[in-house]
mmCIF file of N, CA and C in Angstrom:
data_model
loop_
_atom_site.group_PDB
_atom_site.id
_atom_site.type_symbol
_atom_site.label_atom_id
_atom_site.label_comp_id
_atom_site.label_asym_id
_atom_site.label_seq_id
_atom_site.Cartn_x
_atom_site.Cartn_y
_atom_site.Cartn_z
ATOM 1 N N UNK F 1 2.831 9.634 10.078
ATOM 2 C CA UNK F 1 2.442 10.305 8.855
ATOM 3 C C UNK F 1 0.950 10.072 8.638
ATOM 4 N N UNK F 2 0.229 11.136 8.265
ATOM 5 C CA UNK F 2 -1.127 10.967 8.219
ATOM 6 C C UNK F 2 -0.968 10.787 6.549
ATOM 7 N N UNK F 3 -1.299 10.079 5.861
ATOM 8 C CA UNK F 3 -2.097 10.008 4.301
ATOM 9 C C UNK F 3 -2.882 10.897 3.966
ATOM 10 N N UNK F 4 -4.439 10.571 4.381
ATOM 11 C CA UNK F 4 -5.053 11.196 3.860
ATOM 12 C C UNK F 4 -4.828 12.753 4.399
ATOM 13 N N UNK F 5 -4.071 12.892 4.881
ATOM 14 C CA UNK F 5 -3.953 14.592 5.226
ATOM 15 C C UNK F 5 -2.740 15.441 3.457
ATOM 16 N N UNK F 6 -1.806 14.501 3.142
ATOM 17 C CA UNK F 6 -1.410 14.833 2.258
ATOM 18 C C UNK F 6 -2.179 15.166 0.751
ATOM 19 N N UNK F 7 -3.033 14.422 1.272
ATOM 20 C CA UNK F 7 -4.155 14.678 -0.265
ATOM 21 C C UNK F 7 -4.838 14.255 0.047
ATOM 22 N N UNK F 8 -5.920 15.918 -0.007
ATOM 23 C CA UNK F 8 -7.316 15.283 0.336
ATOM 24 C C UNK F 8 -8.281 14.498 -0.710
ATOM 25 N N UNK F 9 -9.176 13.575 0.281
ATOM 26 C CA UNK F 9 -10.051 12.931 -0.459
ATOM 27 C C UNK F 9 -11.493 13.070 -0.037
ATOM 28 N N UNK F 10 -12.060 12.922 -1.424
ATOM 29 C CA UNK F 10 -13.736 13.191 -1.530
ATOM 30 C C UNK F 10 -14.162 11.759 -0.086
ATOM 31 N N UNK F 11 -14.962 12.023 0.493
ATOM 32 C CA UNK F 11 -15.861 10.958 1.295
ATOM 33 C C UNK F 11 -15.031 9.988 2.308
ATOM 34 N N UNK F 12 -14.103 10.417 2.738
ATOM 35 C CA UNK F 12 -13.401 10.368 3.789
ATOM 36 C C UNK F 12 -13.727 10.980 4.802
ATOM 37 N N UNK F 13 -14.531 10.022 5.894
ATOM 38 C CA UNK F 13 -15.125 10.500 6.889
ATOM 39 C C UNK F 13 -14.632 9.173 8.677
ATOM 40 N N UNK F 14 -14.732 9.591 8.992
ATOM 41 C CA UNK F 14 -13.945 8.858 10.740
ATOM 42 C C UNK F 14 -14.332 7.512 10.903
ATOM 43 N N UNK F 15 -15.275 7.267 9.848
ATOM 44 C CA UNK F 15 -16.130 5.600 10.073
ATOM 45 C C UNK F 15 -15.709 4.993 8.564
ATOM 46 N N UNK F 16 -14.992 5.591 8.149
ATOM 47 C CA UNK F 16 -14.398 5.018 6.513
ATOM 48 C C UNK F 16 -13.264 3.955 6.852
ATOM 49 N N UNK F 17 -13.481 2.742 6.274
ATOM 50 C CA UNK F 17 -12.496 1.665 6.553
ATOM 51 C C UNK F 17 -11.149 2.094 5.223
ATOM 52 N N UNK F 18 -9.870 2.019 5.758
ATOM 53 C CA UNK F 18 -9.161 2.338 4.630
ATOM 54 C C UNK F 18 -7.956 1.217 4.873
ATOM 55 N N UNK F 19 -6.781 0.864 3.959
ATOM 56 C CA UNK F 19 -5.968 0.347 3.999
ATOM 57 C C UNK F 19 -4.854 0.765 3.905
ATOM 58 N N UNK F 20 -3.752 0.857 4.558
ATOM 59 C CA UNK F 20 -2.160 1.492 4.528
ATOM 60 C C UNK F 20 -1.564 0.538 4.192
ATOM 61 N N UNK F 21 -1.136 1.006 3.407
ATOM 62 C CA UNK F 21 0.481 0.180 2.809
ATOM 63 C C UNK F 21 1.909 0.786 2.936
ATOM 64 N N UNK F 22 2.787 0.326 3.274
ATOM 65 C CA UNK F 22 4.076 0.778 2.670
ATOM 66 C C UNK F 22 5.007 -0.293 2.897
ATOM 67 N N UNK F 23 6.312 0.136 2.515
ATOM 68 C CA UNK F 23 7.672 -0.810 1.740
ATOM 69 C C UNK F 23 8.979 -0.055 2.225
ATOM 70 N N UNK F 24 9.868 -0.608 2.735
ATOM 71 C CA UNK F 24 11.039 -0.412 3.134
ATOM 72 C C UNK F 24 12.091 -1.047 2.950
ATOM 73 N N UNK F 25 13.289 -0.851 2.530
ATOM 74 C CA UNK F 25 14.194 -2.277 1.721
ATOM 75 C C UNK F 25 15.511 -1.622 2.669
ATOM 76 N N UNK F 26 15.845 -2.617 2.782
ATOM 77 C CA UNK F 26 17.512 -3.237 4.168
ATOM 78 C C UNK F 26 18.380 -3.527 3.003
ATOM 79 N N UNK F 27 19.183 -2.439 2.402
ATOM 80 C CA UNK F 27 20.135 -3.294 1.556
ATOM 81 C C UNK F 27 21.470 -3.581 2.249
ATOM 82 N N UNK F 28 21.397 -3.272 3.582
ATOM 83 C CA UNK F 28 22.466 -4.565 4.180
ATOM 84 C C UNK F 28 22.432 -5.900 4.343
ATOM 85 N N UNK F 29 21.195 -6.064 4.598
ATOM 86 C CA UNK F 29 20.600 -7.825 4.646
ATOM 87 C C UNK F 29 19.690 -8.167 3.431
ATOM 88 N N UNK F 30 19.970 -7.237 2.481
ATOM 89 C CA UNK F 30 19.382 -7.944 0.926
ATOM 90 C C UNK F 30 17.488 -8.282 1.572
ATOM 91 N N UNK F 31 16.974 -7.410 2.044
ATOM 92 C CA UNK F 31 15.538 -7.725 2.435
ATOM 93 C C UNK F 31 14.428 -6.584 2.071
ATOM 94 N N UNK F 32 12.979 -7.224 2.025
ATOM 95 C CA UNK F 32 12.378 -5.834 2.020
ATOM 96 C C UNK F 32 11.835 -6.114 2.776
ATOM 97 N N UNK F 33 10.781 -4.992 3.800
ATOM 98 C CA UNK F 33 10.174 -4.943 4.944
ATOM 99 C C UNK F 33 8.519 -4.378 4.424
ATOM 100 N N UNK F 34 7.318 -5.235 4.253
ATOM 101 C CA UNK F 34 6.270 -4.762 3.324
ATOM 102 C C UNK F 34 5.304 -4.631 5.026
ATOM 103 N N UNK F 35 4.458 -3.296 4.779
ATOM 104 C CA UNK F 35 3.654 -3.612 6.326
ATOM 105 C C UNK F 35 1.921 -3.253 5.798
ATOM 106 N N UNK F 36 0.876 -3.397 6.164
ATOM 107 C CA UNK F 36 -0.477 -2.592 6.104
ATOM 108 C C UNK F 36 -1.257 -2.590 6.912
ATOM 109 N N UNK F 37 -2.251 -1.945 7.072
ATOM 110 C CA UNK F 37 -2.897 -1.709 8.095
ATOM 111 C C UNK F 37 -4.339 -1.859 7.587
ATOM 112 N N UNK F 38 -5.432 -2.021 8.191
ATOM 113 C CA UNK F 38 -6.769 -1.155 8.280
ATOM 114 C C UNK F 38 -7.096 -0.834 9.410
ATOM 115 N N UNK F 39 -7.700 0.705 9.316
ATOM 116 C CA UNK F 39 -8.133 1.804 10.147
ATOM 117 C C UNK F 39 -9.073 1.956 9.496
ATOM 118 N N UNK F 40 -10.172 2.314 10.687
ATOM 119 C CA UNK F 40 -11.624 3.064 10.614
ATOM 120 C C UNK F 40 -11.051 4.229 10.986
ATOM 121 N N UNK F 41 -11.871 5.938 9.853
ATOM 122 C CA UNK F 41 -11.241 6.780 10.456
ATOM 123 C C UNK F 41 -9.795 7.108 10.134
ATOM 124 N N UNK F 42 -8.841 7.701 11.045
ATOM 125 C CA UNK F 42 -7.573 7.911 10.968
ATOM 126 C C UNK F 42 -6.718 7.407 12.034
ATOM 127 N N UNK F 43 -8.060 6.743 13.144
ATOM 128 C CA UNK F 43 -6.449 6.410 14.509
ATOM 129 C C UNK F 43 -7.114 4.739 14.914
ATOM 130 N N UNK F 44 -8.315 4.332 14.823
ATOM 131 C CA UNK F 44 -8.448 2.949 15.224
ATOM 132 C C UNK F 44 -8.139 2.243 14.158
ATOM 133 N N UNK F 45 -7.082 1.449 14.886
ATOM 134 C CA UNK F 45 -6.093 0.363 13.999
ATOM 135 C C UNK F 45 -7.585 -0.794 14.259
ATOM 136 N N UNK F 46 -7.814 -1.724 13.402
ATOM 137 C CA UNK F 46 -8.732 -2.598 13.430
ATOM 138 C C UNK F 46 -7.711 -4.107 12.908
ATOM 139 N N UNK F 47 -6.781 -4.532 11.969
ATOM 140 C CA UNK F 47 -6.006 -5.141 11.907
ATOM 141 C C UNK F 47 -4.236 -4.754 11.207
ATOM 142 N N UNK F 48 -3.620 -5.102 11.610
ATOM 143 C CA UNK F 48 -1.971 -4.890 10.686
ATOM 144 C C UNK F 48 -1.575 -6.243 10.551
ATOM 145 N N UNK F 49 -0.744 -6.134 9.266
ATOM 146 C CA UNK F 49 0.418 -7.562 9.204
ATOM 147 C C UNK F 49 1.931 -6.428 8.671
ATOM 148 N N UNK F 50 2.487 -7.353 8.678
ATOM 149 C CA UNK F 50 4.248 -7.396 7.974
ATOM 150 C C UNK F 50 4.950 -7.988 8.218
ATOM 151 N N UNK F 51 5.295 -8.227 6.935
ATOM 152 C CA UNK F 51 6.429 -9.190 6.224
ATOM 153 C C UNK F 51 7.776 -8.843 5.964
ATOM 154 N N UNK F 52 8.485 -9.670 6.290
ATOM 155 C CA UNK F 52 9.766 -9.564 5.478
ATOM 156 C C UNK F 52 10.319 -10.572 3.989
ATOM 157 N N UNK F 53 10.267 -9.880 3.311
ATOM 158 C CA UNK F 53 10.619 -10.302 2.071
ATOM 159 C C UNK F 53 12.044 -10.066 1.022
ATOM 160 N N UNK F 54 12.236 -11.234 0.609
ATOM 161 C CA UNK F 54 13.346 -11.511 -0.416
ATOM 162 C C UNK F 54 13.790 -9.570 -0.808
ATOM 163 N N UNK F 55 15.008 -8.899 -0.859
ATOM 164 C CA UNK F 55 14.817 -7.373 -1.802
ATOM 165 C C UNK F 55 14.391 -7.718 -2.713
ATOM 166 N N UNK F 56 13.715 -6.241 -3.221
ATOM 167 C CA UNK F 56 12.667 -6.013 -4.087
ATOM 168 C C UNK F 56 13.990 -5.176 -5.089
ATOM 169 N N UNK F 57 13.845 -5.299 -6.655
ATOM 170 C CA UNK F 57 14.784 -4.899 -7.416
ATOM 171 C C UNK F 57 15.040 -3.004 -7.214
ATOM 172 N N UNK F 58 13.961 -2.201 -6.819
ATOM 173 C CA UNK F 58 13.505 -1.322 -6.792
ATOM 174 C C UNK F 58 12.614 -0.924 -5.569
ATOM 175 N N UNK F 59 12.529 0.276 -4.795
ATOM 176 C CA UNK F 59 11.434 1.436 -4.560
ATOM 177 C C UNK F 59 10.166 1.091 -4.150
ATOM 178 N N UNK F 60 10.145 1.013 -5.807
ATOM 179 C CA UNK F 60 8.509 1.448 -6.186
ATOM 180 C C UNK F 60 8.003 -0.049 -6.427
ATOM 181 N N UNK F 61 8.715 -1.115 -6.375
ATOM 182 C CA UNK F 61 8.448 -2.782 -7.054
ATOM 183 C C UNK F 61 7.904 -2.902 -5.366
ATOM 184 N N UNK F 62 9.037 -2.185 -4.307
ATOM 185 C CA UNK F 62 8.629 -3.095 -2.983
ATOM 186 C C UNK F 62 7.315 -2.371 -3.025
ATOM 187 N N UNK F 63 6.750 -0.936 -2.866
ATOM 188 C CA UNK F 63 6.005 -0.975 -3.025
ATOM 189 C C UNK F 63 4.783 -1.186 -3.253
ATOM 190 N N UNK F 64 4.707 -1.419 -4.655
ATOM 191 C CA UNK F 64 3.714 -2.090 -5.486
ATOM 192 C C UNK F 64 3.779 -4.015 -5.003
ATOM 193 N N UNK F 65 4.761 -4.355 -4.074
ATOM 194 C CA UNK F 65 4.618 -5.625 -3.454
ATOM 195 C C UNK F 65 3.409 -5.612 -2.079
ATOM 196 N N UNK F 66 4.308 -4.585 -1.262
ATOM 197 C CA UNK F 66 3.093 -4.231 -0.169
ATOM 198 C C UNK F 66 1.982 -3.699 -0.739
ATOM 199 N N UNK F 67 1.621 -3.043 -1.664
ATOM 200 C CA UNK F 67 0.195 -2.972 -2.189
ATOM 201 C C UNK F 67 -0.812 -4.031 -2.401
ATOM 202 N N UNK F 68 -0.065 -4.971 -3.549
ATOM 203 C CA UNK F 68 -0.724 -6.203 -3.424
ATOM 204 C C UNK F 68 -0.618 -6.917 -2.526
ATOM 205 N N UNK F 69 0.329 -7.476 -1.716
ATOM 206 C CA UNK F 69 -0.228 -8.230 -0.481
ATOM 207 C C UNK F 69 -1.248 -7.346 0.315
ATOM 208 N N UNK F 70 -1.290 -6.212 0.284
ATOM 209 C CA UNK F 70 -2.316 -5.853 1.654
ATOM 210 C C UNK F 70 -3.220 -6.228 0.885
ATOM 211 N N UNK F 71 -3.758 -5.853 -0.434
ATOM 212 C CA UNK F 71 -5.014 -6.212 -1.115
ATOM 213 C C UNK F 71 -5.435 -7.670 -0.863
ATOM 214 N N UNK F 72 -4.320 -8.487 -1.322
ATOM 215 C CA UNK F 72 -4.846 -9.939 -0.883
ATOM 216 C C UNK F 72 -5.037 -10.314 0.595
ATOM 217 N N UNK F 73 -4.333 -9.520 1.551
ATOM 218 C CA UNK F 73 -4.742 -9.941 2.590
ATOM 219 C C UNK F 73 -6.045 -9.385 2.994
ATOM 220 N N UNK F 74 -6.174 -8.774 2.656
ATOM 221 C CA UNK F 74 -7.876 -8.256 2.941
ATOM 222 C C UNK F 74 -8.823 -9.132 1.938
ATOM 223 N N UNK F 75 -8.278 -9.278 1.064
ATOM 224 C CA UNK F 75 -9.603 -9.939 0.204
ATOM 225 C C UNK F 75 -9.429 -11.886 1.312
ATOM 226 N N UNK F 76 -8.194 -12.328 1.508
ATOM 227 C CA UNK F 76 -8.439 -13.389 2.334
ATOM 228 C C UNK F 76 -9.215 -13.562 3.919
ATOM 229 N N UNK F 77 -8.810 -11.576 4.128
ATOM 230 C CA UNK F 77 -9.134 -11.970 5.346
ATOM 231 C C UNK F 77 -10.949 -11.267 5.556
ATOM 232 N N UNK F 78 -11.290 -10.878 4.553
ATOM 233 C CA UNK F 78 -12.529 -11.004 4.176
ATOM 234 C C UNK F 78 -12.847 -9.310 4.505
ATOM 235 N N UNK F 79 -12.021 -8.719 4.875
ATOM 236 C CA UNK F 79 -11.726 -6.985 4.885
ATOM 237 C C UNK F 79 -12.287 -6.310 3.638
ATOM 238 N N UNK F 80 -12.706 -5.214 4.105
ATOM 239 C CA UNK F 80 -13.391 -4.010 2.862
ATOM 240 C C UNK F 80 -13.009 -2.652 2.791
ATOM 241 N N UNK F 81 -12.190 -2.169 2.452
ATOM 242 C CA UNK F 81 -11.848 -1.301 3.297
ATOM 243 C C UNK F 81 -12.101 -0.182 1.864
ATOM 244 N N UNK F 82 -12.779 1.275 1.904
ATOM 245 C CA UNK F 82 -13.365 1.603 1.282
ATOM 246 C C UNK F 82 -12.379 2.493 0.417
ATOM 247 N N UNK F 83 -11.366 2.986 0.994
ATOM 248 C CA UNK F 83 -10.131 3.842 0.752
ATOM 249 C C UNK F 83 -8.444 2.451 0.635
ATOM 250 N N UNK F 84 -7.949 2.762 -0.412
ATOM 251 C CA UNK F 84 -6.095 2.434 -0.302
ATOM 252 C C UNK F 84 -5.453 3.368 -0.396
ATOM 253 N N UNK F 85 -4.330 3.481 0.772
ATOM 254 C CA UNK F 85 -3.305 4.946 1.032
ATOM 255 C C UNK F 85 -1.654 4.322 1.094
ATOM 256 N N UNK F 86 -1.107 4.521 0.143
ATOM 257 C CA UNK F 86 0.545 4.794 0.107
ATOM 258 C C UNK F 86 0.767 5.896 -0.002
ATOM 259 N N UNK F 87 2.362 6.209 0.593
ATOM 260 C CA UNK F 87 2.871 7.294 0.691
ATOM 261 C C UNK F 87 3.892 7.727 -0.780
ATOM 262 N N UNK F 88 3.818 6.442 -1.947
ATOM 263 C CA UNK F 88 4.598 6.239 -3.066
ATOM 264 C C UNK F 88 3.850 6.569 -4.073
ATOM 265 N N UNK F 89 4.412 8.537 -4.353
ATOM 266 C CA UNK F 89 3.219 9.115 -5.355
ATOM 267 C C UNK F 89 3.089 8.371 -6.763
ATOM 268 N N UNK F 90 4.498 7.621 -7.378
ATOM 269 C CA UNK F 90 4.504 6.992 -8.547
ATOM 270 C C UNK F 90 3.713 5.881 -8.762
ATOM 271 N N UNK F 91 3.767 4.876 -7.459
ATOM 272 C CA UNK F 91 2.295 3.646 -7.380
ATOM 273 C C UNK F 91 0.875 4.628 -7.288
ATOM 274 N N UNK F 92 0.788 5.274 -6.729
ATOM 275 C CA UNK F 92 -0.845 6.357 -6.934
ATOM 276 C C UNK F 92 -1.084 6.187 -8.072
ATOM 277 N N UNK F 93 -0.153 7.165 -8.493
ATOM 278 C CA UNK F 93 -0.191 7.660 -10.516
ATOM 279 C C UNK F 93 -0.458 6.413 -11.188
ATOM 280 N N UNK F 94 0.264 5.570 -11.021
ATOM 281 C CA UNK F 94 0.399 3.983 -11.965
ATOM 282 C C UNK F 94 -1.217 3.233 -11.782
ATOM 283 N N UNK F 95 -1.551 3.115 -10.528
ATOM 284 C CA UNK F 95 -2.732 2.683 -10.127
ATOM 285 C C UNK F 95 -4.379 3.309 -10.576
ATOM 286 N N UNK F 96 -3.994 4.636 -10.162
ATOM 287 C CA UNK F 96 -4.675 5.448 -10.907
ATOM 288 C C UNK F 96 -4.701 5.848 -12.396
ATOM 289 N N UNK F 97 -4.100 5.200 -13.397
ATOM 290 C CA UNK F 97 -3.842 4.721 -14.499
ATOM 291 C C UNK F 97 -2.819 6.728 -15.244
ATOM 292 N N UNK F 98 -2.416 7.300 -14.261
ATOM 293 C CA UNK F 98 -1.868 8.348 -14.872
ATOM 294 C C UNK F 98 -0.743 8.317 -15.090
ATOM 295 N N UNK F 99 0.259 7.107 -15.502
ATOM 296 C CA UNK F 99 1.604 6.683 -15.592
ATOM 297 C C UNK F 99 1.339 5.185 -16.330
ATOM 298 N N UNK F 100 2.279 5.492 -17.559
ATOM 299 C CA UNK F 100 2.214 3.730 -17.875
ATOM 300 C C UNK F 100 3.721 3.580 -18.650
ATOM 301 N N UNK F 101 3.973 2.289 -18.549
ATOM 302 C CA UNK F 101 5.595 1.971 -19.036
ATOM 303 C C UNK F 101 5.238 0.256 -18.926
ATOM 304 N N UNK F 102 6.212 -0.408 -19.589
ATOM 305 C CA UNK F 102 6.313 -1.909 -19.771
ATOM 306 C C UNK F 102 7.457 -2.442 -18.861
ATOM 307 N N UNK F 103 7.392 -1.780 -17.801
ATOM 308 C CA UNK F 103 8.213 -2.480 -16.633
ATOM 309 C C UNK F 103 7.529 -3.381 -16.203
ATOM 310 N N UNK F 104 8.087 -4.230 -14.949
ATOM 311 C CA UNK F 104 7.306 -5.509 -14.176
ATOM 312 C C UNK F 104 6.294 -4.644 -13.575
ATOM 313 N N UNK F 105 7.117 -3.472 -12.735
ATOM 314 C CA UNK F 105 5.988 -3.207 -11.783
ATOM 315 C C UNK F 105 4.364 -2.782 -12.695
ATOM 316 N N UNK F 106 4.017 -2.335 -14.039
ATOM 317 C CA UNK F 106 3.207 -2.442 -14.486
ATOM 318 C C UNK F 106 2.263 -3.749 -14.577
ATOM 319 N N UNK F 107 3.276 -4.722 -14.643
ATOM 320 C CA UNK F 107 2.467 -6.200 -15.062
ATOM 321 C C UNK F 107 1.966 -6.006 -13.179
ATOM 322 N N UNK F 108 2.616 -5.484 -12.003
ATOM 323 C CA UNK F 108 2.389 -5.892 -11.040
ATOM 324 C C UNK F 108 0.790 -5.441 -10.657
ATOM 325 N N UNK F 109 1.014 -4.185 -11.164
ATOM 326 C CA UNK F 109 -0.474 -3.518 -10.671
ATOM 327 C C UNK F 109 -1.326 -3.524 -11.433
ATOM 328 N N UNK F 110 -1.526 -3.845 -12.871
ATOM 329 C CA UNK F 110 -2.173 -3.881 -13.604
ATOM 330 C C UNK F 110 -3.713 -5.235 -13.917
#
């Protein structure tokens, strides 16, 4: 799946460092599966991690889990990455402050 092909973005160019996130939940083994990436561009992978984690109550919580870990792992691993891309239009909206509610996942991204 390309991201930025689903919606384009202003200054997205082949030397732009960006970060991928996404979230996948196993509710046979009660787990979630959080992964991210940074890419220069759209195809040189430069680093990935993923985790498996405790299930997430929700979706959009695992989500907004792999969001923030990729963020912290870049801010630990000293990464800049100029663009963040999920494929979870409701974390966009929330992040981008065009959705708000007093759920956790608010306290998460907020």
């Amino acid at each position: 799946m390309h991201y930025s092909q689903l919606f384009p973005v202003d200054d997205f160019h082949e030397d732009s460092a960006a970060l991928y996130v996404d979230a996948a939940l196993d509710h046979n083994h009660g787990l979630t599966g959080i992964g991210f990436t940074l890419k220069i561009g759209q195809h040189q992978i430069i680093a990935s991690e993923n985790h498996l984690l405790p299930r997430a109550s929700t979706p959009i919580f695992a989500e907004g889990q792999a969001l923030l870990q990729g963020i912290s792992w870049c801010i630990d691993s000293q990464l800049k990455p100029k663009f963040i891309f999920s494929d979870c239009l409701n974390l966009v909206s929330k992040v981008n402050g065009d959705w708000q509610d007093h759920s956790a996942l608010s306290g998460l991204v907020s």
